[in-house]
Amino acid sequence: MAEMLAAGALRKMKTELGDTVQYQLPLGETLLPVNGYLGQALRLAYDGRINCIACDRKTSKSFNQGYCYPCFKRLARCDSCIMSPERCHYAAGTCREPEWGEANCMIDHYVYLANTSGVKVGITRHSQVPTRWMDQGATQAQPIFRVSTRLQSGLVETLFKAHVADKTSWQAMLKGDADPLDLELERQRLVRECEAELEALRSEHGLQAITELVDAEQTRIRYPVLQHPTRVKSFNLDRQPVVEGTLLGIKGQYLIFDTGGINMRKYAGYHLTAERID
C-alpha cells in the first residue's frame, strides 16, 4: 500500500533554523514537511519530465541544477563567475544581466568560516544567512568579513583558500557531524597568515569595502538525523528514477535513507511523486 503525499516539479528544500533545522520539500504547489516522516518508509518516483526553474520550458536535460540550456547560457546566475566570484566582470560592463548583477552581486556579502566536513571558507550574500549554512550541512558557522560586492568576497576567499578548504566532502558530512571547532581561533590564524594580502586588497578597494568581523556571533546548527550512514550511496534519478527506503535523516540538501542519500537541490525542475509506503 502507498499513500501519495505530494507530486509536481521539485525545488530545493526550504529550511528554518530552530532547535533542529525544519525542512519543507516543495513539490508543485505542496510544501511537504519532511521532518514529520523521519523513521517512515518513503518512495520518490521521477516521471521523466523536467521543466526549467527559470522559464518553465520543458527540457530533456537539466543544467546547473535546474535550468534549460538557453537559460543556462543567457542568465547571469548561471555564468562561471557565480562559481568563481573573484572573476566577477560586472565592472567591465559585460554582465549578462546588469540589473540582476546590481541586485545580487553589487551588495554586501559575508566571507565566513563553517564546519561541515571540517573547517572551510565560503561566501554568501548577507540575505542568505543562515540559509546558506544550512544548505551546506554546516554544524557551526561564523561570518569573518563583511564586504561591499561579490567580487571583493571572492578576492578575500581566494586568499584564504591557500590555507583552508573551500569545499565540503559531502560523504563525510553525511556520515556524521564534524568535531566542534573554535572558529574564532581559526579566523585569527587566517587573518595573521593573510595579513599582507588583506592590506593590499584594502588599499585597492578602500578600507570601508572590506571590514574584518572580530568575535562575530557564531551559529550552531543541529539537523534532524536519526542515524548517520556508515557508507554513503548517492542516488541518481537519471539512472534510477525510483528511490525507496526508510528516511533516517535530513542534512544540507540531502535526504538520507537507509538505502542511500539523494541531493534534492541537484534535481530542481524534475517532476516527482512522493509516497509513504508500507
PDB file of C-alpha atoms in Angstrom:
ATOM      1  CA  MET A   1       0.000   0.000   0.000  1.00  0.00           C
ATOM      2  CA  ALA A   2       1.153   3.523  -0.777  1.00  0.00           C
ATOM      3  CA  GLU A   3      -0.170   6.917   0.281  1.00  0.00           C
ATOM      4  CA  MET A   4       0.581   9.788  -2.097  1.00  0.00           C
ATOM      5  CA  LEU A   5       1.946  12.766  -0.194  1.00  0.00           C
ATOM      6  CA  ALA A   6       2.727  15.254  -2.970  1.00  0.00           C
ATOM      7  CA  ALA A   7       3.545  15.471  -6.668  1.00  0.00           C
ATOM      8  CA  GLY A   8       4.946  18.089  -9.008  1.00  0.00           C
ATOM      9  CA  ALA A   9       8.099  19.903 -10.056  1.00  0.00           C
ATOM     10  CA  LEU A  10      10.778  19.842  -7.377  1.00  0.00           C
ATOM     11  CA  ARG A  11      12.564  22.867  -5.897  1.00  0.00           C
ATOM     12  CA  LYS A  12      15.356  22.887  -3.343  1.00  0.00           C
ATOM     13  CA  MET A  13      14.231  22.239   0.212  1.00  0.00           C
ATOM     14  CA  LYS A  14      13.191  25.224   2.305  1.00  0.00           C
ATOM     15  CA  THR A  15      14.845  25.473   5.714  1.00  0.00           C
ATOM     16  CA  GLU A  16      14.070  27.142   9.012  1.00  0.00           C
ATOM     17  CA  LEU A  17      16.591  27.366  11.840  1.00  0.00           C
ATOM     18  CA  GLY A  18      15.373  26.023  15.180  1.00  0.00           C
ATOM     19  CA  ASP A  19      16.462  23.562  17.842  1.00  0.00           C
ATOM     20  CA  THR A  20      16.860  21.327  14.809  1.00  0.00           C
ATOM     21  CA  VAL A  21      16.520  22.505  11.210  1.00  0.00           C
ATOM     22  CA  GLN A  22      12.954  22.279   9.926  1.00  0.00           C
ATOM     23  CA  TYR A  23      12.654  21.193   6.283  1.00  0.00           C
ATOM     24  CA  GLN A  24       9.925  21.566   3.691  1.00  0.00           C
ATOM     25  CA  LEU A  25      10.165  19.812   0.340  1.00  0.00           C
ATOM     26  CA  PRO A  26       8.462  21.817  -2.443  1.00  0.00           C
ATOM     27  CA  LEU A  27       6.718  19.553  -4.961  1.00  0.00           C
ATOM     28  CA  GLY A  28       4.440  21.533  -7.256  1.00  0.00           C
ATOM     29  CA  GLU A  29       2.137  23.611  -5.043  1.00  0.00           C
ATOM     30  CA  THR A  30       2.796  21.494  -1.945  1.00  0.00           C
ATOM     31  CA  LEU A  31       5.351  22.157   0.786  1.00  0.00           C
ATOM     32  CA  LEU A  32       5.893  18.728   2.304  1.00  0.00           C
ATOM     33  CA  PRO A  33       7.063  18.912   5.972  1.00  0.00           C
ATOM     34  CA  VAL A  34       9.605  16.121   5.662  1.00  0.00           C
ATOM     35  CA  ASN A  35      10.790  16.171   9.294  1.00  0.00           C
ATOM     36  CA  GLY A  36       7.491  14.514  10.167  1.00  0.00           C
ATOM     37  CA  TYR A  37       8.327  11.483   8.032  1.00  0.00           C
ATOM     38  CA  LEU A  38      11.570  10.534   9.787  1.00  0.00           C
ATOM     39  CA  GLY A  39      11.607   6.820  10.520  1.00  0.00           C
ATOM     40  CA  GLN A  40       8.977   6.099   7.862  1.00  0.00           C
ATOM     41  CA  ALA A  41       9.301   4.306   4.518  1.00  0.00           C
ATOM     42  CA  LEU A  42       9.039   6.653   1.535  1.00  0.00           C
ATOM     43  CA  ARG A  43       9.187   6.400  -2.227  1.00  0.00           C
ATOM     44  CA  LEU A  44      10.274   9.168  -4.622  1.00  0.00           C
ATOM     45  CA  ALA A  45       9.396   8.481  -8.263  1.00  0.00           C
ATOM     46  CA  TYR A  46      10.640  10.595 -11.185  1.00  0.00           C
ATOM     47  CA  ASP A  47       8.286  10.516 -14.178  1.00  0.00           C
ATOM     48  CA  GLY A  48      10.809  11.664 -16.817  1.00  0.00           C
ATOM     49  CA  ARG A  49       9.690  15.289 -17.094  1.00  0.00           C
ATOM     50  CA  ILE A  50      11.920  18.289 -16.370  1.00  0.00           C
ATOM     51  CA  ASN A  51      10.841  21.927 -16.534  1.00  0.00           C
ATOM     52  CA  CYS A  52      13.341  24.781 -16.356  1.00  0.00           C
ATOM     53  CA  ILE A  53      13.167  26.547 -12.984  1.00  0.00           C
ATOM     54  CA  ALA A  54      13.590  29.924 -14.711  1.00  0.00           C
ATOM     55  CA  CYS A  55      11.364  29.869 -17.811  1.00  0.00           C
ATOM     56  CA  ASP A  56       9.352  26.644 -17.205  1.00  0.00           C
ATOM     57  CA  ARG A  57      10.325  25.331 -20.646  1.00  0.00           C
ATOM     58  CA  LYS A  58      10.300  21.533 -20.957  1.00  0.00           C
ATOM     59  CA  THR A  59      13.864  20.283 -21.241  1.00  0.00           C
ATOM     60  CA  SER A  60      15.351  16.840 -21.726  1.00  0.00           C
ATOM     61  CA  LYS A  61      18.409  17.709 -19.633  1.00  0.00           C
ATOM     62  CA  SER A  62      18.971  19.935 -16.627  1.00  0.00           C
ATOM     63  CA  PHE A  63      21.923  22.319 -16.461  1.00  0.00           C
ATOM     64  CA  ASN A  64      23.316  23.959 -13.318  1.00  0.00           C
ATOM     65  CA  GLN A  65      20.721  22.360 -11.034  1.00  0.00           C
ATOM     66  CA  GLY A  66      17.514  23.100 -12.854  1.00  0.00           C
ATOM     67  CA  TYR A  67      17.962  25.255 -15.961  1.00  0.00           C
ATOM     68  CA  CYS A  68      17.325  24.544 -19.624  1.00  0.00           C
ATOM     69  CA  TYR A  69      20.269  25.119 -21.962  1.00  0.00           C
ATOM     70  CA  PRO A  70      19.099  28.518 -23.330  1.00  0.00           C
ATOM     71  CA  CYS A  71      18.669  29.873 -19.775  1.00  0.00           C
ATOM     72  CA  PHE A  72      21.976  28.325 -18.734  1.00  0.00           C
ATOM     73  CA  LYS A  73      23.707  30.290 -21.498  1.00  0.00           C
ATOM     74  CA  ARG A  74      21.688  33.505 -21.034  1.00  0.00           C
ATOM     75  CA  LEU A  75      21.231  34.079 -17.313  1.00  0.00           C
ATOM     76  CA  ALA A  76      23.809  35.827 -15.141  1.00  0.00           C
ATOM     77  CA  ARG A  77      23.073  33.417 -12.277  1.00  0.00           C
ATOM     78  CA  CYS A  78      24.454  30.614 -14.464  1.00  0.00           C
ATOM     79  CA  ASP A  79      27.648  32.414 -15.506  1.00  0.00           C
ATOM     80  CA  SER A  80      31.007  30.953 -14.485  1.00  0.00           C
ATOM     81  CA  CYS A  81      31.665  33.899 -12.157  1.00  0.00           C
ATOM     82  CA  ILE A  82      28.922  32.626  -9.833  1.00  0.00           C
ATOM     83  CA  MET A  83      31.147  29.648  -9.029  1.00  0.00           C
ATOM     84  CA  SER A  84      34.289  31.811  -9.186  1.00  0.00           C
ATOM     85  CA  PRO A  85      33.243  35.197  -7.722  1.00  0.00           C
ATOM     86  CA  GLU A  86      36.783  36.553  -7.961  1.00  0.00           C
ATOM     87  CA  ARG A  87      36.129  36.629 -11.735  1.00  0.00           C
ATOM     88  CA  CYS A  88      33.046  38.847 -11.469  1.00  0.00           C
ATOM     89  CA  HIS A  89      33.020  41.074 -14.558  1.00  0.00           C
ATOM     90  CA  TYR A  90      30.169  43.416 -13.714  1.00  0.00           C
ATOM     91  CA  ALA A  91      32.554  46.396 -13.525  1.00  0.00           C
ATOM     92  CA  ALA A  92      33.783  45.585 -17.039  1.00  0.00           C
ATOM     93  CA  GLY A  93      30.256  46.093 -18.375  1.00  0.00           C
ATOM     94  CA  THR A  94      29.943  42.509 -19.596  1.00  0.00           C
ATOM     95  CA  CYS A  95      27.426  41.113 -17.085  1.00  0.00           C
ATOM     96  CA  ARG A  96      24.773  39.021 -18.859  1.00  0.00           C
ATOM     97  CA  GLU A  97      22.007  40.745 -16.865  1.00  0.00           C
ATOM     98  CA  PRO A  98      23.188  44.054 -15.382  1.00  0.00           C
ATOM     99  CA  GLU A  99      20.008  44.554 -13.329  1.00  0.00           C
ATOM    100  CA  TRP A 100      20.350  41.094 -11.798  1.00  0.00           C
ATOM    101  CA  GLY A 101      24.028  41.751 -11.115  1.00  0.00           C
ATOM    102  CA  GLU A 102      23.185  45.063  -9.443  1.00  0.00           C
ATOM    103  CA  ALA A 103      20.659  43.365  -7.158  1.00  0.00           C
ATOM    104  CA  ASN A 104      22.671  40.227  -6.353  1.00  0.00           C
ATOM    105  CA  CYS A 105      26.383  40.976  -6.802  1.00  0.00           C
ATOM    106  CA  MET A 106      26.798  44.680  -6.061  1.00  0.00           C
ATOM    107  CA  ILE A 107      25.536  44.269  -2.496  1.00  0.00           C
ATOM    108  CA  ASP A 108      27.033  43.333   0.853  1.00  0.00           C
ATOM    109  CA  HIS A 109      28.422  39.826   1.134  1.00  0.00           C
ATOM    110  CA  TYR A 110      29.911  37.847   4.001  1.00  0.00           C
ATOM    111  CA  VAL A 111      33.054  35.791   3.936  1.00  0.00           C
ATOM    112  CA  TYR A 112      32.532  33.080   6.554  1.00  0.00           C
ATOM    113  CA  LEU A 113      34.045  30.036   8.167  1.00  0.00           C
ATOM    114  CA  ALA A 114      31.894  26.936   8.545  1.00  0.00           C
ATOM    115  CA  ASN A 115      32.341  23.480   9.990  1.00  0.00           C
ATOM    116  CA  THR A 116      30.843  20.989   7.546  1.00  0.00           C
ATOM    117  CA  SER A 117      33.192  18.039   6.997  1.00  0.00           C
ATOM    118  CA  GLY A 118      35.828  20.189   8.754  1.00  0.00           C
ATOM    119  CA  VAL A 119      36.600  23.892   8.612  1.00  0.00           C
ATOM    120  CA  LYS A 120      36.006  25.631   5.284  1.00  0.00           C
ATOM    121  CA  VAL A 121      35.817  29.171   3.962  1.00  0.00           C
ATOM    122  CA  GLY A 122      32.865  30.380   1.913  1.00  0.00           C
ATOM    123  CA  ILE A 123      30.935  33.446   0.797  1.00  0.00           C
ATOM    124  CA  THR A 124      27.266  34.363   0.729  1.00  0.00           C
ATOM    125  CA  ARG A 125      25.001  37.341   0.249  1.00  0.00           C
ATOM    126  CA  HIS A 126      24.028  38.924   3.541  1.00  0.00           C
ATOM    127  CA  SER A 127      20.397  37.982   2.871  1.00  0.00           C
ATOM    128  CA  GLN A 128      21.308  34.260   2.689  1.00  0.00           C
ATOM    129  CA  VAL A 129      22.460  33.949   6.319  1.00  0.00           C
ATOM    130  CA  PRO A 130      21.854  31.346   7.780  1.00  0.00           C
ATOM    131  CA  THR A 131      20.180  29.608   4.799  1.00  0.00           C
ATOM    132  CA  ARG A 132      23.485  29.092   3.014  1.00  0.00           C
ATOM    133  CA  TRP A 133      24.961  27.351   6.036  1.00  0.00           C
ATOM    134  CA  MET A 134      22.010  25.009   6.462  1.00  0.00           C
ATOM    135  CA  ASP A 135      22.109  24.155   2.736  1.00  0.00           C
ATOM    136  CA  GLN A 136      25.745  23.089   3.155  1.00  0.00           C
ATOM    137  CA  GLY A 137      25.144  20.950   6.216  1.00  0.00           C
ATOM    138  CA  ALA A 138      27.301  23.132   8.481  1.00  0.00           C
ATOM    139  CA  THR A 139      27.089  22.469  12.213  1.00  0.00           C
ATOM    140  CA  GLN A 140      28.902  25.733  13.040  1.00  0.00           C
ATOM    141  CA  ALA A 141      29.309  28.946  11.062  1.00  0.00           C
ATOM    142  CA  GLN A 142      30.696  32.419  11.710  1.00  0.00           C
ATOM    143  CA  PRO A 143      30.993  35.475   9.436  1.00  0.00           C
ATOM    144  CA  ILE A 144      34.574  36.799   9.416  1.00  0.00           C
ATOM    145  CA  PHE A 145      34.461  39.651   6.864  1.00  0.00           C
ATOM    146  CA  ARG A 146      31.734  41.897   5.515  1.00  0.00           C
ATOM    147  CA  VAL A 147      32.486  43.238   2.043  1.00  0.00           C
ATOM    148  CA  SER A 148      30.682  45.526  -0.390  1.00  0.00           C
ATOM    149  CA  THR A 149      30.482  43.339  -3.503  1.00  0.00           C
ATOM    150  CA  ARG A 150      30.583  39.726  -4.639  1.00  0.00           C
ATOM    151  CA  LEU A 151      33.893  40.370  -6.401  1.00  0.00           C
ATOM    152  CA  GLN A 152      35.505  41.504  -3.155  1.00  0.00           C
ATOM    153  CA  SER A 153      34.148  38.477  -1.301  1.00  0.00           C
ATOM    154  CA  GLY A 154      35.715  36.240  -3.932  1.00  0.00           C
ATOM    155  CA  LEU A 155      39.067  38.012  -3.666  1.00  0.00           C
ATOM    156  CA  VAL A 156      39.131  37.589   0.130  1.00  0.00           C
ATOM    157  CA  GLU A 157      38.027  33.963  -0.136  1.00  0.00           C
ATOM    158  CA  THR A 158      40.795  33.278  -2.651  1.00  0.00           C
ATOM    159  CA  LEU A 159      43.412  34.481  -0.167  1.00  0.00           C
ATOM    160  CA  PHE A 160      42.145  32.053   2.462  1.00  0.00           C
ATOM    161  CA  LYS A 161      41.800  29.093   0.078  1.00  0.00           C
ATOM    162  CA  ALA A 162      45.559  28.699   0.181  1.00  0.00           C
ATOM    163  CA  HIS A 163      45.292  27.973   3.916  1.00  0.00           C
ATOM    164  CA  VAL A 164      41.913  26.275   4.426  1.00  0.00           C
ATOM    165  CA  ALA A 165      39.461  24.152   2.403  1.00  0.00           C
ATOM    166  CA  ASP A 166      36.708  25.809   0.369  1.00  0.00           C
ATOM    167  CA  LYS A 167      34.763  22.642  -0.397  1.00  0.00           C
ATOM    168  CA  THR A 168      32.699  20.237   1.676  1.00  0.00           C
ATOM    169  CA  SER A 169      33.201  16.492   1.484  1.00  0.00           C
ATOM    170  CA  TRP A 170      29.528  15.560   1.199  1.00  0.00           C
ATOM    171  CA  GLN A 171      30.253  11.937   2.034  1.00  0.00           C
ATOM    172  CA  ALA A 172      31.936  12.868   5.323  1.00  0.00           C
ATOM    173  CA  MET A 173      29.220  15.447   6.062  1.00  0.00           C
ATOM    174  CA  LEU A 174      26.501  12.809   5.743  1.00  0.00           C
ATOM    175  CA  LYS A 175      28.370  10.216   7.809  1.00  0.00           C
ATOM    176  CA  GLY A 176      28.309  12.391  10.917  1.00  0.00           C
ATOM    177  CA  ASP A 177      28.888  15.785  12.473  1.00  0.00           C
ATOM    178  CA  ALA A 178      32.444  17.076  12.337  1.00  0.00           C
ATOM    179  CA  ASP A 179      34.240  17.581  15.652  1.00  0.00           C
ATOM    180  CA  PRO A 180      33.484  21.026  17.143  1.00  0.00           C
ATOM    181  CA  LEU A 181      35.966  23.790  16.260  1.00  0.00           C
ATOM    182  CA  ASP A 182      36.914  27.172  17.674  1.00  0.00           C
ATOM    183  CA  LEU A 183      36.079  29.215  14.582  1.00  0.00           C
ATOM    184  CA  GLU A 184      37.279  32.449  16.184  1.00  0.00           C
ATOM    185  CA  LEU A 185      40.750  30.960  16.623  1.00  0.00           C
ATOM    186  CA  GLU A 186      40.641  29.762  13.021  1.00  0.00           C
ATOM    187  CA  ARG A 187      39.689  33.281  11.927  1.00  0.00           C
ATOM    188  CA  GLN A 188      42.579  34.811  13.849  1.00  0.00           C
ATOM    189  CA  ARG A 189      45.018  32.332  12.323  1.00  0.00           C
ATOM    190  CA  LEU A 190      43.874  33.031   8.782  1.00  0.00           C
ATOM    191  CA  VAL A 191      43.975  36.810   9.251  1.00  0.00           C
ATOM    192  CA  ARG A 192      47.554  36.569  10.529  1.00  0.00           C
ATOM    193  CA  GLU A 193      48.631  34.362   7.643  1.00  0.00           C
ATOM    194  CA  CYS A 194      46.987  36.616   5.046  1.00  0.00           C
ATOM    195  CA  GLU A 195      47.670  39.991   6.673  1.00  0.00           C
ATOM    196  CA  ALA A 196      49.807  41.450   3.888  1.00  0.00           C
ATOM    197  CA  GLU A 197      47.429  40.349   1.131  1.00  0.00           C
ATOM    198  CA  LEU A 198      44.418  41.716   3.027  1.00  0.00           C
ATOM    199  CA  GLU A 199      46.104  45.097   3.403  1.00  0.00           C
ATOM    200  CA  ALA A 200      46.775  45.130  -0.329  1.00  0.00           C
ATOM    201  CA  LEU A 201      43.088  44.490  -1.047  1.00  0.00           C
ATOM    202  CA  ARG A 202      42.043  47.275   1.316  1.00  0.00           C
ATOM    203  CA  SER A 203      44.459  49.653  -0.371  1.00  0.00           C
ATOM    204  CA  GLU A 204      42.924  48.817  -3.730  1.00  0.00           C
ATOM    205  CA  HIS A 205      39.227  48.750  -2.782  1.00  0.00           C
ATOM    206  CA  GLY A 206      39.077  51.068   0.244  1.00  0.00           C
ATOM    207  CA  LEU A 207      39.116  50.496   3.995  1.00  0.00           C
ATOM    208  CA  GLN A 208      35.324  50.520   4.272  1.00  0.00           C
ATOM    209  CA  ALA A 209      34.857  47.960   1.495  1.00  0.00           C
ATOM    210  CA  ILE A 210      36.461  45.066   3.397  1.00  0.00           C
ATOM    211  CA  THR A 211      35.567  45.001   7.093  1.00  0.00           C
ATOM    212  CA  GLU A 212      37.005  42.422   9.467  1.00  0.00           C
ATOM    213  CA  LEU A 213      34.459  40.994  11.926  1.00  0.00           C
ATOM    214  CA  VAL A 214      36.061  40.274  15.289  1.00  0.00           C
ATOM    215  CA  ASP A 215      34.301  37.841  17.652  1.00  0.00           C
ATOM    216  CA  ALA A 216      31.186  37.773  15.470  1.00  0.00           C
ATOM    217  CA  GLU A 217      28.302  35.676  16.724  1.00  0.00           C
ATOM    218  CA  GLN A 218      28.639  32.022  15.865  1.00  0.00           C
ATOM    219  CA  THR A 219      25.661  29.998  14.675  1.00  0.00           C
ATOM    220  CA  ARG A 220      25.321  26.386  15.762  1.00  0.00           C
ATOM    221  CA  ILE A 221      23.074  24.115  13.740  1.00  0.00           C
ATOM    222  CA  ARG A 222      21.546  20.730  14.518  1.00  0.00           C
ATOM    223  CA  TYR A 223      19.960  18.527  11.867  1.00  0.00           C
ATOM    224  CA  PRO A 224      17.098  16.035  12.110  1.00  0.00           C
ATOM    225  CA  VAL A 225      19.077  12.810  11.797  1.00  0.00           C
ATOM    226  CA  LEU A 226      18.025   9.570  13.497  1.00  0.00           C
ATOM    227  CA  GLN A 227      21.040   7.652  12.269  1.00  0.00           C
ATOM    228  CA  HIS A 228      24.066   8.584  10.178  1.00  0.00           C
ATOM    229  CA  PRO A 229      25.067   6.107   7.467  1.00  0.00           C
ATOM    230  CA  THR A 230      28.377   4.256   7.754  1.00  0.00           C
ATOM    231  CA  ARG A 231      28.616   4.046   3.960  1.00  0.00           C
ATOM    232  CA  VAL A 232      27.125   6.589   1.577  1.00  0.00           C
ATOM    233  CA  LYS A 233      25.489   5.672  -1.701  1.00  0.00           C
ATOM    234  CA  SER A 234      24.234   8.593  -3.787  1.00  0.00           C
ATOM    235  CA  PHE A 235      21.071   8.107  -5.823  1.00  0.00           C
ATOM    236  CA  ASN A 236      20.939   9.405  -9.405  1.00  0.00           C
ATOM    237  CA  LEU A 237      17.386   9.913 -10.688  1.00  0.00           C
ATOM    238  CA  ASP A 238      18.528   9.923 -14.319  1.00  0.00           C
ATOM    239  CA  ARG A 239      19.738   6.339 -13.910  1.00  0.00           C
ATOM    240  CA  GLN A 240      17.407   5.161 -11.150  1.00  0.00           C
ATOM    241  CA  PRO A 241      14.062   7.012 -11.332  1.00  0.00           C
ATOM    242  CA  VAL A 242      12.601   5.385  -8.202  1.00  0.00           C
ATOM    243  CA  VAL A 243      14.135   5.867  -4.756  1.00  0.00           C
ATOM    244  CA  GLU A 244      12.764   3.884  -1.819  1.00  0.00           C
ATOM    245  CA  GLY A 245      13.820   3.483   1.775  1.00  0.00           C
ATOM    246  CA  THR A 246      13.300   4.475   5.384  1.00  0.00           C
ATOM    247  CA  LEU A 247      14.029   8.160   5.930  1.00  0.00           C
ATOM    248  CA  LEU A 248      16.779   8.306   8.557  1.00  0.00           C
ATOM    249  CA  GLY A 249      17.755  11.952   8.352  1.00  0.00           C
ATOM    250  CA  ILE A 250      17.903  15.280   6.542  1.00  0.00           C
ATOM    251  CA  LYS A 251      21.091  17.297   6.331  1.00  0.00           C
ATOM    252  CA  GLY A 252      22.177  20.031   3.966  1.00  0.00           C
ATOM    253  CA  GLN A 253      20.011  19.461   0.915  1.00  0.00           C
ATOM    254  CA  TYR A 254      20.179  15.675   1.296  1.00  0.00           C
ATOM    255  CA  LEU A 255      17.506  13.198   2.250  1.00  0.00           C
ATOM    256  CA  ILE A 256      19.253  10.283   3.976  1.00  0.00           C
ATOM    257  CA  PHE A 257      17.578   6.884   3.548  1.00  0.00           C
ATOM    258  CA  ASP A 258      18.695   3.516   4.857  1.00  0.00           C
ATOM    259  CA  THR A 259      19.303   2.695   1.179  1.00  0.00           C
ATOM    260  CA  GLY A 260      21.366   5.811   0.310  1.00  0.00           C
ATOM    261  CA  GLY A 261      21.249   9.584   0.061  1.00  0.00           C
ATOM    262  CA  ILE A 262      19.914  11.997  -2.537  1.00  0.00           C
ATOM    263  CA  ASN A 263      20.797  15.654  -3.105  1.00  0.00           C
ATOM    264  CA  MET A 264      17.381  17.192  -3.703  1.00  0.00           C
ATOM    265  CA  ARG A 265      18.771  20.501  -4.934  1.00  0.00           C
ATOM    266  CA  LYS A 266      20.507  18.717  -7.820  1.00  0.00           C
ATOM    267  CA  TYR A 267      17.120  17.701  -9.243  1.00  0.00           C
ATOM    268  CA  ALA A 268      15.293  21.030  -9.180  1.00  0.00           C
ATOM    269  CA  GLY A 269      12.740  21.085 -12.007  1.00  0.00           C
ATOM    270  CA  TYR A 270      12.287  17.304 -12.042  1.00  0.00           C
ATOM    271  CA  HIS A 271       8.712  16.070 -11.663  1.00  0.00           C
ATOM    272  CA  LEU A 272       8.463  13.719  -8.690  1.00  0.00           C
ATOM    273  CA  THR A 273       5.775  11.905  -6.787  1.00  0.00           C
ATOM    274  CA  ALA A 274       6.396  11.372  -3.074  1.00  0.00           C
ATOM    275  CA  GLU A 275       4.601   8.473  -1.388  1.00  0.00           C
ATOM    276  CA  ARG A 276       4.558   6.871   2.043  1.00  0.00           C
ATOM    277  CA  ILE A 277       4.757   3.103   1.696  1.00  0.00           C
ATOM    278  CA  ASP A 278       4.093   0.144   3.974  1.00  0.00           C
TER     279      ASP A 278
END
